[in-house]
mmCIF file of C-alpha atoms in Angstrom:
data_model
loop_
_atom_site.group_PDB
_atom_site.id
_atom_site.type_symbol
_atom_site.label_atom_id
_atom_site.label_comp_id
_atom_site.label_asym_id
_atom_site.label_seq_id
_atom_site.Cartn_x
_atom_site.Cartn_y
_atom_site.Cartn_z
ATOM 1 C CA UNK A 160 6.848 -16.105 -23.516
ATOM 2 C CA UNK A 161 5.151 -16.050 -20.111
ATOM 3 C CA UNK A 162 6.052 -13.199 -17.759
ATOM 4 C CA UNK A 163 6.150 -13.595 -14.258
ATOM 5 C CA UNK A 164 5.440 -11.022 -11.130
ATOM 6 C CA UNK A 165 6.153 -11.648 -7.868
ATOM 7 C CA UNK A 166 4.570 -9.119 -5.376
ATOM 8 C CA UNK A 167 4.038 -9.073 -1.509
ATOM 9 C CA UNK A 168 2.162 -7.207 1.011
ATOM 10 C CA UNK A 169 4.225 -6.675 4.253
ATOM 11 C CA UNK A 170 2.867 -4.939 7.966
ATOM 12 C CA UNK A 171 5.871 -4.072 9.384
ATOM 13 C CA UNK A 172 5.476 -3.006 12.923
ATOM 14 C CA UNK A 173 5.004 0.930 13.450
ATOM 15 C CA UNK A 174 6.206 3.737 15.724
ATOM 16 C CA UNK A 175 4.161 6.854 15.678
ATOM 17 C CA UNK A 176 6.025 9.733 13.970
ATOM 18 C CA UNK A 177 8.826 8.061 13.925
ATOM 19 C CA UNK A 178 9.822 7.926 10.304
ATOM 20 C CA UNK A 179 13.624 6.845 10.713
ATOM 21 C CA UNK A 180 12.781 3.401 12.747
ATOM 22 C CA UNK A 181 9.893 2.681 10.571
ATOM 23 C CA UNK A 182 11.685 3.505 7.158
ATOM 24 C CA UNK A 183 14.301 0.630 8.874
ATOM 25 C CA UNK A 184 11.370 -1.915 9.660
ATOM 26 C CA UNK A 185 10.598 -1.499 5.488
ATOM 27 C CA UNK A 186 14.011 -2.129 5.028
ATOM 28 C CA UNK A 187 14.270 -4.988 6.612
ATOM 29 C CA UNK A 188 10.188 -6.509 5.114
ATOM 30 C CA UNK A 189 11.687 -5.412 1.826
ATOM 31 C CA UNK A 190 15.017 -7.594 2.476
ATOM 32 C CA UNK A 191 12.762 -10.551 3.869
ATOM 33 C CA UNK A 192 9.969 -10.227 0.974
ATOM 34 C CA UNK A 193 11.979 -11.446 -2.143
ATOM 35 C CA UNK A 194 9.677 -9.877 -4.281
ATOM 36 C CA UNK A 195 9.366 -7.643 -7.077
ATOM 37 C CA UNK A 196 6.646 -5.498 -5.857
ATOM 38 C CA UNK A 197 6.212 -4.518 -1.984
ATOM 39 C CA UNK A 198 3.187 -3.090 -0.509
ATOM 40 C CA UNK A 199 3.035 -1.500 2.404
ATOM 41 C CA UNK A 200 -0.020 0.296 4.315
ATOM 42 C CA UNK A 201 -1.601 3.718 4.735
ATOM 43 C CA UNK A 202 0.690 6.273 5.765
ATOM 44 C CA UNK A 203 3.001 3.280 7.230
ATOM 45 C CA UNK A 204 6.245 5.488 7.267
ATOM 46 C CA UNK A 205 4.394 7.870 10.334
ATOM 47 C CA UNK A 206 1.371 5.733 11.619
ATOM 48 C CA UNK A 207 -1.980 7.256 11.369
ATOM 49 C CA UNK A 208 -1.599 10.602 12.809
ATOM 50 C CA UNK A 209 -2.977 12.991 10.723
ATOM 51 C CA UNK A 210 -0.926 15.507 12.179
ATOM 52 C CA UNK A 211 2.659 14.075 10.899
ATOM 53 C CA UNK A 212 4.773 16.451 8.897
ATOM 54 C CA UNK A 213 4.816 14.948 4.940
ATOM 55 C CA UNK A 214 7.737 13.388 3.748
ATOM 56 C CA UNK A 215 9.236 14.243 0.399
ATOM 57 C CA UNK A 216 10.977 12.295 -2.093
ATOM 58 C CA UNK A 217 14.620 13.540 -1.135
ATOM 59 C CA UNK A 218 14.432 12.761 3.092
ATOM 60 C CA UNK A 219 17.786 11.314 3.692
ATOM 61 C CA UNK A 220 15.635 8.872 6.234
ATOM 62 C CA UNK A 221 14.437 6.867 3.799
ATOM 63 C CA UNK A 222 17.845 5.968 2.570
ATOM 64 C CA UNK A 223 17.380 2.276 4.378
ATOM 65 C CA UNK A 224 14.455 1.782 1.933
ATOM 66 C CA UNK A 225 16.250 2.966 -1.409
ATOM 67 C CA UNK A 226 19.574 0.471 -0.191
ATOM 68 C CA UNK A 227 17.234 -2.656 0.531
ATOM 69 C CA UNK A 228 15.658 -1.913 -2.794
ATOM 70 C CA UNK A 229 18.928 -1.539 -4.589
ATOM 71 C CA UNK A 230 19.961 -4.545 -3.384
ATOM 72 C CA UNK A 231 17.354 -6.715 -3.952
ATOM 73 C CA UNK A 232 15.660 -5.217 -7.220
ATOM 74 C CA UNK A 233 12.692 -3.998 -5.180
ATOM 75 C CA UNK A 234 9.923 -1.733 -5.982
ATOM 76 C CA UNK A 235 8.348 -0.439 -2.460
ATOM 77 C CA UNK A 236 5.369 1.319 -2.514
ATOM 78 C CA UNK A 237 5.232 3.134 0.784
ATOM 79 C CA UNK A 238 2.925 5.030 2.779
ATOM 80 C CA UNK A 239 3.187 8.400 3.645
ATOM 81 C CA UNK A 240 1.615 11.949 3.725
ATOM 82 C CA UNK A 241 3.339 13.540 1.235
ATOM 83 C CA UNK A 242 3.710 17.200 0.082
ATOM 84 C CA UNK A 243 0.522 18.682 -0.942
ATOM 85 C CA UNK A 244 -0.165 17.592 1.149
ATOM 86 C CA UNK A 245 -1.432 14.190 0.287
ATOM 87 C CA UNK A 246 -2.373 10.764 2.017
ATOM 88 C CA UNK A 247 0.496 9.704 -0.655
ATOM 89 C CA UNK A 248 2.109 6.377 -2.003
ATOM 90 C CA UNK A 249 5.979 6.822 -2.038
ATOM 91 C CA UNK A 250 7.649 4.668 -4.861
ATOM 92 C CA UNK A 251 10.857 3.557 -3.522
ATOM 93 C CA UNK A 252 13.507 2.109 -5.898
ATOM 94 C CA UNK A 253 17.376 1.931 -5.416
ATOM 95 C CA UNK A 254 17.882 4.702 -7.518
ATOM 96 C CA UNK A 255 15.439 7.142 -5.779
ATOM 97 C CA UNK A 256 12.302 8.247 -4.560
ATOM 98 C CA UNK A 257 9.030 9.692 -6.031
ATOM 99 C CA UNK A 258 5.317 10.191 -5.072
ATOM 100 C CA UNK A 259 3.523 7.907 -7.020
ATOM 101 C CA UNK A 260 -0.121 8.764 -5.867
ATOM 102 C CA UNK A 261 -2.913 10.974 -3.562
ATOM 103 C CA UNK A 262 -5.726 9.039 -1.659
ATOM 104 C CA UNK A 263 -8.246 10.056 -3.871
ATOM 105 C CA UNK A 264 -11.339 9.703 -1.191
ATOM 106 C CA UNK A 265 -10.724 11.157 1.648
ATOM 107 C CA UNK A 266 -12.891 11.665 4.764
ATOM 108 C CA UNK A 267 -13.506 13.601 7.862
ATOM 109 C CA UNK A 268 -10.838 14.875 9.678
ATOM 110 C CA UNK A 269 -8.402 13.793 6.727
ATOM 111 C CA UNK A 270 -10.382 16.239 4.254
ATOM 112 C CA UNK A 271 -9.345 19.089 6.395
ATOM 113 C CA UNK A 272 -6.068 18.758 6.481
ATOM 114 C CA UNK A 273 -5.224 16.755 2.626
ATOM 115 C CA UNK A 274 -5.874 17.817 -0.356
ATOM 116 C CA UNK A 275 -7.035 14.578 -2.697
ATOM 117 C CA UNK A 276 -4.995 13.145 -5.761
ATOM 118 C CA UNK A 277 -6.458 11.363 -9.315
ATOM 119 C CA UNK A 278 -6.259 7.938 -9.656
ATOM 120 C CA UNK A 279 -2.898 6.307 -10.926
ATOM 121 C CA UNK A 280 -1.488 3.682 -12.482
ATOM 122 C CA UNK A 281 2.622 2.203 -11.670
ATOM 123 C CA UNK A 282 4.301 0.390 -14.576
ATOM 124 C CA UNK A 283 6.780 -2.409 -13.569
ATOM 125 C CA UNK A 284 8.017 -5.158 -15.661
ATOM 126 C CA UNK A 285 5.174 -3.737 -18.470
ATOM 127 C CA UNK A 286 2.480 -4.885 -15.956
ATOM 128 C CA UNK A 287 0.205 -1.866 -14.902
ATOM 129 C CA UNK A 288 -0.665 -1.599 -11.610
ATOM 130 C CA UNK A 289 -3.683 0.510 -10.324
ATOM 131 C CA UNK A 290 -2.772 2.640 -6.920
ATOM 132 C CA UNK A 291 -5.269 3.030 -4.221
ATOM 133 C CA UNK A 292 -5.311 4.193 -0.382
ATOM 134 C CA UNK A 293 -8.024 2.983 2.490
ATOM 135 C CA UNK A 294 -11.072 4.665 1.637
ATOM 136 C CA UNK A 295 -10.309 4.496 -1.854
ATOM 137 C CA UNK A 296 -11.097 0.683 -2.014
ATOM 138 C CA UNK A 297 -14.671 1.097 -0.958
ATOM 139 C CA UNK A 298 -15.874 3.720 -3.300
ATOM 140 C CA UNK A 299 -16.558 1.400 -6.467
ATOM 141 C CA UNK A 300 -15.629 4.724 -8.849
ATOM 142 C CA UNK A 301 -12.365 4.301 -7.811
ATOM 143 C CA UNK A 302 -11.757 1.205 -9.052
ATOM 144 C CA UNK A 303 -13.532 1.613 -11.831
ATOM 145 C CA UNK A 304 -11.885 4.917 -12.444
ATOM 146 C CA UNK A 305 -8.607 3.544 -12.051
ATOM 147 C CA UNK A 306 -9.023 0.445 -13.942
ATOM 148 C CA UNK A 307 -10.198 2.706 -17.285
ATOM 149 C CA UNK A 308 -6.467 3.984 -17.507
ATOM 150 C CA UNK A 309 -5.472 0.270 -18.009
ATOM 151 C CA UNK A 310 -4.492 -2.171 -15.268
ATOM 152 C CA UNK A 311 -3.313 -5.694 -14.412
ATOM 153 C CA UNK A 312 -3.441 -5.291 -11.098
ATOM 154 C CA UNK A 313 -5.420 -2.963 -8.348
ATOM 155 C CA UNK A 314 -2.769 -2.376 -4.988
ATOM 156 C CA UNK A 315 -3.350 -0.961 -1.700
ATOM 157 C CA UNK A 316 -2.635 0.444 1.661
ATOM 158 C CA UNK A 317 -5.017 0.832 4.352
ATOM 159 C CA UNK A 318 -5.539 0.524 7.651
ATOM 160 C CA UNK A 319 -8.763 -0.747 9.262
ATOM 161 C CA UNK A 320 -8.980 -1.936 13.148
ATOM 162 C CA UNK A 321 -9.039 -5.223 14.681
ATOM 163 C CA UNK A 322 -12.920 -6.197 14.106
ATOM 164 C CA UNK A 323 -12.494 -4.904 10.600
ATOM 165 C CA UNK A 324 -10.383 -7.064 9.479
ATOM 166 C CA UNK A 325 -12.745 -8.715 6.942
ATOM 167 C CA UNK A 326 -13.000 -5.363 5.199
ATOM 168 C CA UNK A 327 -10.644 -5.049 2.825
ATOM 169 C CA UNK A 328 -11.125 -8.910 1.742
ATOM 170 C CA UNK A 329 -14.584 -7.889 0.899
ATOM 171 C CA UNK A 330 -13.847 -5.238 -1.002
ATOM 172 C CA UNK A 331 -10.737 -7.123 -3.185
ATOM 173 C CA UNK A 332 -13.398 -9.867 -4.347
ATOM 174 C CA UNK A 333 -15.333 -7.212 -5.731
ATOM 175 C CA UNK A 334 -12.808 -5.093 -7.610
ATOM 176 C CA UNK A 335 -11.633 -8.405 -8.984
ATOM 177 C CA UNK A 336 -14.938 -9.069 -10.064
ATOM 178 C CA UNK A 337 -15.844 -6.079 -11.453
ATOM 179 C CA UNK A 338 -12.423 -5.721 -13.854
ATOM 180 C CA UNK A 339 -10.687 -8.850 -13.551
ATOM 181 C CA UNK A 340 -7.681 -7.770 -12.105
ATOM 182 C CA UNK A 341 -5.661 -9.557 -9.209
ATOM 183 C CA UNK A 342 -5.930 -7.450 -6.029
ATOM 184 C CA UNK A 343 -2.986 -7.035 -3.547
ATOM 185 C CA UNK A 344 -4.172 -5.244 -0.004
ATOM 186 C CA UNK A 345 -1.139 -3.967 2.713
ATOM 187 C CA UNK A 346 -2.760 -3.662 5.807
ATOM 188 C CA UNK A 347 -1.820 -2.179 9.382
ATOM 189 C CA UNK A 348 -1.021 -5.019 12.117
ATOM 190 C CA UNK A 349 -0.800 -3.939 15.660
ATOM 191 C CA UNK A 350 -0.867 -0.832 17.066
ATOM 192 C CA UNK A 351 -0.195 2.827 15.046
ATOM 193 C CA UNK A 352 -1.542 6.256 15.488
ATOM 194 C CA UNK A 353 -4.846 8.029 15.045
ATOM 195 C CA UNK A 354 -6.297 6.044 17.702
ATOM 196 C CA UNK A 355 -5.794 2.556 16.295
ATOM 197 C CA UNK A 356 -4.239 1.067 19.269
ATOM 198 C CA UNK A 357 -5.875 -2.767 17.747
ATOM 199 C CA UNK A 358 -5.362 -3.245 14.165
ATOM 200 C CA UNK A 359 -6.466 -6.198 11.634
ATOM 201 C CA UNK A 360 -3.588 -7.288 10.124
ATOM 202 C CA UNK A 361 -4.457 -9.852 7.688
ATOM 203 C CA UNK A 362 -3.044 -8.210 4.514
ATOM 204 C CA UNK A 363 -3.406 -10.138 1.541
ATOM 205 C CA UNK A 364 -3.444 -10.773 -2.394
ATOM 206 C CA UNK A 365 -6.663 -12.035 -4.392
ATOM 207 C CA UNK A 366 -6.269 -13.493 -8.026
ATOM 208 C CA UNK A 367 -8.592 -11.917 -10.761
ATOM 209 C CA UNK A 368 -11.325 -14.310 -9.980
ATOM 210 C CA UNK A 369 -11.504 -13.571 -6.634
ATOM 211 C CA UNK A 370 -9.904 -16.434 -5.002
ATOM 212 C CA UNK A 371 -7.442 -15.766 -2.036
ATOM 213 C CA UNK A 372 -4.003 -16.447 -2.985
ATOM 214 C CA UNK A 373 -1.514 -15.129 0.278
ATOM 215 C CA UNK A 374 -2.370 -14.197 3.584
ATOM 216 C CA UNK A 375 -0.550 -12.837 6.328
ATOM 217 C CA UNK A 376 -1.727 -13.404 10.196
ATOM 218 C CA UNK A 377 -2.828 -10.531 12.089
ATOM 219 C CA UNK A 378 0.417 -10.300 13.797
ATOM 220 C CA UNK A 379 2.927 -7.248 13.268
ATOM 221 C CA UNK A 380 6.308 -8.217 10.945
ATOM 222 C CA UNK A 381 4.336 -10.329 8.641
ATOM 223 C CA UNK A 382 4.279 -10.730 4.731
ATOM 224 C CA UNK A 383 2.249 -12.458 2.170
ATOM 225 C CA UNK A 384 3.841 -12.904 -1.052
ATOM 226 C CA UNK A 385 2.808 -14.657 -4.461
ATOM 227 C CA UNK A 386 3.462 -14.905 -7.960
ATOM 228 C CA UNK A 387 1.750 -13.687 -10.917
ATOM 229 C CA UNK A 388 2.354 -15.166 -14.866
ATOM 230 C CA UNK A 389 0.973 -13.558 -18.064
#
């Protein structure tokens, strides 16, 4: 009997720091997604700004999230820095809240402030999905790494600026090549912290041969959904 697993990438738009308006915006791309799986990017709940205080599992302020979940059968995968603290990936369901990864990779500034995670793997629906944050993506290890522990699919958050936005396409072809796994990439759109004041956009999800399946535009609110069957 074939299996089906619907799963979408949104870029909701962002205020910096502010955690209760965002966690809303996910609550309403969750609501609008009709998917199994939602992706959002890199530390989406706070914007970019390194300096944000982490956001634990129990923060009554992501009560939106759990509701639109519960109501639609949702699993979000948000980002936020998390205790640790991590660059993390919160895994929002309507019965609660847990971190579900570290950015593994980190760089720069980020390395003096986060401590990094091991790679991880999500089960939903018996489908095994690999976890993986910005910088994660590029460093073939990680991939590789993460797709030794047993995946379907590879799914990410980043957040890359406006001229980059070919980036994270690039870098889904090859994972897919390398392991054969379907690719699913939630990328910033607009403006968010850390200096990103032009962002790509473009989030989207790559089959396991490479071929693009779902794109969003580069324009803030969007979501690109699609459907995989095993």
């Amino acid at each position: 009997m074939e299996r089906t697993l619907s799963i979408a990438v949104a870029q909701p738009r962002c205020t910096a720091y502010d955690v209760r308006a965002n966690a809303v915006a996910h609550a309403e791309a969750v609501r609008a997604a009709d998917a199994r799986v939602v992706v959002f990017p890199e530390m989406s709940l706070t914007g970019y700004e390194l300096d944000a205080v982490p956001v634990g599992p129990d923060d009554d302020r992501l009560a939106p999230i759990v509701a639109a979940c519960a109501k639609t059968g949702t699993l979000a995968l948000v980002g936020a820095p998390v205790p640790g603290p991590r660059i993390g990936i919160l895994a929002v369901e309507g019965d609660g809240v847990r971190v579900a990864y570290g950015k593994v990779y980190l760089h720069g500034s980020e390395a003096a402030r986060f401590v990094p995670g091991e790679p991880a793997v999500i089960e939903v629906d018996g489908r095994r999905l690999g976890l993986a944050v910005c910088r994660d993506t590029g460093v073939p290890e990680h991939a590789a790494r993460t797709a030794a522990l047993g995946i379907d699919g590879y799914v990410a958050g980043v957040v890359h600026a406006d001229h980059e936005a070919e980036v994270h396409g690039e870098r889904a072809r090859r994972v897919a090549a390398d392991h054969g796994v379907w690719v699913a990439t939630a990328a910033f759109a607009g403006s968010t912290g850390g200096g990103f004041d032009r962002t790509s956009g473009r989030s989207g999800i790559w089959s396991a041969d490479g071929k693009l399946v779902a794109e969003a535009s580069a324009a803030p609110d969007e979501i690109a959904r699609a459907v995989f069957v095993k």
